[in-house]
Every structure is written in C-alpha cells, then in structure tokens.
Short mmCIF file of C-alpha atoms in Angstrom, two decimals:
data_model
loop_
_atom_site.label_atom_id
_atom_site.label_comp_id
_atom_site.label_asym_id
_atom_site.label_seq_id
_atom_site.Cartn_x
_atom_site.Cartn_y
_atom_site.Cartn_z
CA ASP A 1 -7.85 52.58 -42.06
CA ALA A 2 -4.55 53.44 -43.71
CA ASP A 3 -4.64 53.96 -47.48
CA VAL A 4 -1.23 52.33 -48.02
CA THR A 5 -0.24 49.35 -45.89
CA GLN A 6 2.97 47.39 -45.71
CA THR A 7 3.74 43.99 -44.25
CA PRO A 8 5.72 43.07 -42.31
CA ARG A 9 6.51 46.24 -40.37
CA ASN A 10 9.72 44.82 -38.98
CA ARG A 11 11.81 41.87 -40.08
CA ILE A 12 15.10 40.41 -39.02
CA THR A 13 16.62 37.81 -41.30
CA LYS A 14 19.90 36.16 -42.12
CA THR A 15 22.22 36.54 -45.06
CA GLY A 16 21.15 34.43 -48.02
CA LYS A 17 17.48 34.20 -47.09
CA ARG A 18 14.71 35.13 -49.51
CA ILE A 19 12.48 37.91 -48.25
CA MET A 20 9.26 39.37 -49.60
CA LEU A 21 7.86 42.72 -48.56
CA GLU A 22 4.26 43.41 -49.44
CA CYS A 23 2.38 46.59 -50.16
CA SER A 24 -1.35 47.14 -50.59
CA GLN A 25 -3.27 50.32 -51.30
CA THR A 26 -6.90 51.36 -51.29
CA LYS A 27 -6.37 54.74 -52.96
CA GLY A 28 -7.21 53.39 -56.41
CA HIS A 29 -3.91 54.63 -57.79
CA ASP A 30 -2.29 53.01 -60.80
CA ARG A 31 1.27 53.96 -59.92
CA MET A 32 3.24 52.27 -57.18
CA TYR A 33 6.85 52.60 -56.01
CA TRP A 34 9.39 50.96 -53.76
CA TYR A 35 12.07 53.03 -52.00
CA ARG A 36 14.73 52.34 -49.47
CA GLN A 37 15.98 54.88 -46.97
CA ASP A 38 19.38 54.80 -45.35
CA PRO A 39 20.80 57.32 -42.88
CA GLY A 40 22.60 60.08 -44.75
CA LEU A 41 21.50 58.82 -48.16
CA GLY A 42 17.88 59.80 -48.24
CA LEU A 43 15.22 57.97 -50.21
CA ARG A 44 16.32 55.98 -53.22
CA LEU A 45 14.00 54.45 -55.77
CA ILE A 46 14.26 50.69 -56.27
CA TYR A 47 11.42 49.89 -58.70
CA TYR A 48 8.25 51.53 -59.91
CA SER A 49 5.16 50.38 -61.74
CA PHE A 50 2.72 52.50 -63.70
CA ASP A 51 0.20 49.70 -64.10
CA VAL A 52 -0.02 45.94 -63.71
CA LYS A 53 1.86 45.29 -66.95
CA ASP A 54 4.45 48.02 -66.57
CA ILE A 55 7.47 47.53 -64.30
CA ASN A 56 10.52 49.78 -64.33
CA LYS A 57 13.88 49.71 -62.63
CA GLY A 58 14.80 52.59 -60.42
CA GLU A 59 18.10 53.93 -59.23
CA ILE A 60 19.16 50.86 -57.23
CA SER A 61 17.38 47.75 -58.52
CA ASP A 62 20.29 45.28 -58.30
CA GLY A 63 19.55 42.54 -55.79
CA TYR A 64 15.81 43.22 -55.84
CA SER A 65 12.82 42.06 -57.85
CA VAL A 66 9.18 43.08 -57.83
CA SER A 67 5.77 41.70 -58.69
CA ARG A 68 2.64 43.70 -59.42
CA GLN A 69 -0.06 41.16 -58.64
CA ALA A 70 -2.96 43.56 -59.05
CA GLN A 71 -3.59 47.28 -59.24
CA ALA A 72 -3.64 47.40 -55.46
CA LYS A 73 -0.66 45.14 -54.69
CA PHE A 74 3.04 45.55 -55.31
CA SER A 75 5.60 43.23 -53.73
CA LEU A 76 9.34 43.63 -53.35
CA SER A 77 11.59 40.57 -53.09
CA LEU A 78 15.16 40.15 -51.99
CA GLU A 79 16.18 36.85 -53.55
CA SER A 80 19.25 36.40 -51.38
CA ALA A 81 19.45 39.03 -48.67
CA ILE A 82 22.78 40.61 -47.76
CA PRO A 83 23.66 42.86 -44.82
CA ASN A 84 23.92 46.05 -46.89
CA GLN A 85 20.24 45.65 -47.70
CA THR A 86 19.49 46.52 -44.09
CA ALA A 87 17.34 49.63 -44.40
CA LEU A 88 13.90 51.16 -44.02
CA TYR A 89 11.75 50.27 -47.04
CA PHE A 90 8.80 52.36 -48.15
CA CYS A 91 6.07 51.68 -50.63
CA ALA A 92 4.33 54.66 -52.23
CA THR A 93 1.49 55.32 -54.66
CA SER A 94 0.47 58.16 -56.91
CA GLY A 95 -2.30 59.07 -59.29
CA MET A 96 -2.04 60.16 -62.89
CA GLY A 97 -0.09 63.22 -63.91
CA PRO A 98 2.76 64.97 -62.07
CA ASP A 99 1.17 64.16 -58.76
CA THR A 100 2.64 63.76 -55.36
CA GLN A 101 3.14 60.38 -53.74
CA TYR A 102 1.59 58.79 -50.68
CA PHE A 103 3.71 56.55 -48.54
CA GLY A 104 3.07 53.43 -46.51
CA PRO A 105 4.32 53.20 -42.92
CA GLY A 106 7.54 51.44 -43.89
CA THR A 107 9.20 48.10 -43.24
CA ARG A 108 12.33 48.03 -41.13
CA LEU A 109 14.51 45.21 -42.48
CA THR A 110 17.65 43.96 -40.76
CA VAL A 111 19.87 41.43 -42.49
CA LEU A 112 22.35 39.74 -40.18
CA ARG B 1 25.83 65.76 -58.56
CA LYS B 2 22.68 65.03 -56.59
CA GLU B 3 19.60 66.37 -58.37
CA VAL B 4 18.12 67.87 -55.23
CA GLU B 5 20.39 69.43 -52.62
CA GLN B 6 19.48 70.48 -49.11
CA ASP B 7 21.40 71.68 -46.10
CA PRO B 8 21.14 68.70 -43.73
CA GLY B 9 21.20 70.86 -40.62
CA PRO B 10 20.38 70.25 -37.89
CA PHE B 11 18.65 73.53 -37.29
CA ASN B 12 18.11 74.07 -33.58
CA VAL B 13 15.69 76.90 -32.87
CA PRO B 14 13.70 78.06 -29.82
CA GLU B 15 9.94 77.93 -29.77
CA GLY B 16 8.43 80.92 -31.49
CA ALA B 17 11.36 81.45 -33.82
CA THR B 18 11.16 81.77 -37.58
CA VAL B 19 13.27 79.33 -39.57
CA ALA B 20 13.88 78.98 -43.29
CA PHE B 21 15.11 76.05 -45.34
CA ASN B 22 16.40 76.20 -48.87
CA CYS B 23 16.74 73.57 -51.53
CA THR B 24 18.29 73.64 -55.00
CA TYR B 25 17.54 71.38 -57.94
CA SER B 26 19.60 70.69 -61.03
CA ASN B 27 17.01 69.83 -63.69
CA SER B 28 15.66 73.06 -65.12
CA ALA B 29 12.83 71.15 -66.82
CA SER B 30 11.39 70.02 -63.48
CA GLN B 31 7.66 70.44 -63.36
CA SER B 32 6.38 70.22 -59.82
CA PHE B 33 7.74 70.71 -56.36
CA PHE B 34 6.82 69.67 -52.85
CA TRP B 35 7.87 69.82 -49.23
CA TYR B 36 7.41 66.64 -47.21
CA ARG B 37 7.74 66.20 -43.49
CA GLN B 38 9.21 63.05 -41.99
CA ASP B 39 9.13 62.22 -38.30
CA CYS B 40 11.75 59.87 -36.91
CA ARG B 41 11.30 56.34 -38.28
CA LYS B 42 7.97 57.28 -39.87
CA GLU B 43 6.89 57.66 -43.46
CA PRO B 44 7.28 60.94 -45.33
CA LYS B 45 4.06 62.92 -45.50
CA LEU B 46 3.19 65.73 -47.85
CA LEU B 47 3.44 69.07 -46.12
CA MET B 48 2.66 71.31 -49.06
CA SER B 49 3.06 71.71 -52.78
CA VAL B 50 5.13 74.63 -54.04
CA TYR B 51 3.82 76.94 -56.72
CA SER B 52 5.61 79.60 -58.77
CA SER B 53 3.52 82.31 -57.21
CA GLY B 54 4.39 81.15 -53.72
CA ASN B 55 1.88 79.68 -51.33
CA GLU B 56 1.08 79.79 -47.67
CA ASP B 57 -0.57 77.34 -45.32
CA GLY B 58 -0.92 78.73 -41.83
CA ARG B 59 2.55 79.22 -40.40
CA PHE B 60 4.22 77.68 -43.44
CA THR B 61 5.19 79.53 -46.60
CA ALA B 62 6.76 77.93 -49.66
CA GLN B 63 8.44 79.75 -52.50
CA LEU B 64 9.79 78.64 -55.86
CA ASN B 65 12.40 80.51 -57.89
CA ARG B 66 12.62 78.81 -61.28
CA ALA B 67 15.32 81.13 -62.61
CA SER B 68 17.66 80.24 -59.77
CA GLN B 69 16.30 76.71 -59.39
CA TYR B 70 15.67 76.87 -55.70
CA ILE B 71 12.79 76.24 -53.38
CA SER B 72 12.33 77.56 -49.88
CA LEU B 73 10.20 76.76 -46.85
CA LEU B 74 9.60 79.31 -44.11
CA ILE B 75 8.16 78.30 -40.76
CA ARG B 76 6.93 81.09 -38.53
CA ASP B 77 6.25 80.87 -34.79
CA SER B 78 7.89 77.45 -34.51
CA LYS B 79 6.23 74.85 -32.30
CA LEU B 80 7.81 71.91 -30.53
CA SER B 81 5.72 69.69 -32.78
CA ASP B 82 7.46 71.10 -35.86
CA SER B 83 10.57 69.11 -34.92
CA ALA B 84 11.09 66.72 -37.83
CA THR B 85 13.05 66.27 -41.03
CA TYR B 86 11.84 68.29 -43.99
CA LEU B 87 12.34 66.79 -47.43
CA CYS B 88 12.50 68.85 -50.59
CA VAL B 89 10.96 66.91 -53.47
CA VAL B 90 11.10 67.60 -57.19
CA ASN B 91 9.23 65.93 -60.01
CA PRO B 92 11.56 65.92 -63.03
CA PHE B 93 8.62 64.80 -65.17
CA LEU B 94 10.23 64.87 -68.57
CA HIS B 95 13.23 62.70 -67.76
CA SER B 96 11.99 60.04 -65.39
CA GLY B 97 8.28 59.83 -65.77
CA TYR B 98 6.65 60.40 -62.47
CA ALA B 99 9.39 59.18 -60.19
CA LEU B 100 10.11 61.92 -57.70
CA ASN B 101 13.58 63.10 -56.73
CA PHE B 102 14.01 63.51 -52.99
CA GLY B 103 16.51 65.64 -51.16
CA LYS B 104 18.22 64.05 -48.18
CA GLY B 105 16.27 66.26 -45.82
CA THR B 106 16.89 69.07 -43.37
CA SER B 107 16.58 68.26 -39.70
CA LEU B 108 14.76 70.75 -37.45
CA LEU B 109 14.72 70.65 -33.67
CA VAL B 110 12.53 73.17 -31.88
CA THR B 111 13.45 73.56 -28.23
CA PRO B 112 11.45 74.97 -25.30
#
C-alpha cells in the first residue's frame, strides 16, 4: 500500500465551487505539505504543517486554506474555485531534520 | 531570481549515451541537496541525495560544488527508461524551515 495517498485523483469542477483535497500518510511523519505544479512553473508550495497545531503559509497560499485533522491527515480546500487554480496538486510528508520529502500520487484538478 | 535554476532542456540522447545536468542555487546557506525524478503526470520521487564528497548510485553520479553553488547529475549508459524530468531540489534550512526549493526540472528523452 502507498505511504502517502490523495483523494480524489481527478476532479473537474466549476468556478465558484468549494473543493476539498485530502491527503493521508502512514509514514508516521509529523511534517506535511501541499504543492501545486503547473507546466513551466514547477512545484510551488501552498501550505505546510510541522505538527497538528502548526500551520504555515507557503509561497502561494491566497485562495487556499488547510486543515490538519490529525498527524496523518492534511486537507487542502479551495473555498471558491477559479480557473487559474487548475493544476496538479501534490501532498508530501517528511520526517524531522533536513530530510527529503515523500510525495503522494497527485490530484489533477480542473476548474471550468 | 528563482532560488534553484535548471536548464529545462529537453535533452535528447541516444541509448547508451552519457548525459549531464547542472543546477545552480542562490542561497549559500543551503544545507542539503537532492535529485528527484518525475515521470509524466506522476509524483516526484527521490533519485538520490547529493553530498559534498560526491556520490554514485549505479549509473548515476551526483556532485555538489558549494563554492560555486551548483549541483550536477551524470547519467552513464542511458536507458530508454531514464526518460523523465529530473528535478534539482535544495533545502534552504535556515531561511524556510524544512520547505524544499524545487527547480523547474530538466527533461530527458532517451531514444533507441
């Protein structure tokens, strides 16, 4: 079984709709991250969380919110989706220290 | 200026060729370095960490030059299965906790 899972894997929605993307991990890591990837722009950090009570904005947090429901779960919400939020979204986790990150399989979101 | 810069390519090479990618980073205080591989529409996966002394994993060799702030990846005897995008990743550590900085990636296509 995958260590980092994301649901849904694909989603098409309309402008103005509220969308939640979910991430779960079984790696036992405290740190979790949400990124989006756009062609030509690479991976950009949206939010990150170092533990359940610690949430931090990343490079591009406007239009997004997050919830860390438990050590293993980190959700990303788009309160009112807009077309330029169409992208591939990745959740990632890492352990303590300057460690590398482990990615989920991604959610492909299309906002019409 | 982007913190991590890579030549986007694409690099088109025949099977069996040797190919090298370079990456530069702007934060001289950066602490750890990685190469990730990303297949089309898939999640990034750690290929190898990069150490100051240089390190090798089979056909792959990574080098770090702290004085010049660049990282390299050498792939020998290229295989068709090496076709992917290679992401240079830097952990700035001191300035943004443990949020990694990703390059936009270098695309490699190995042809028969």
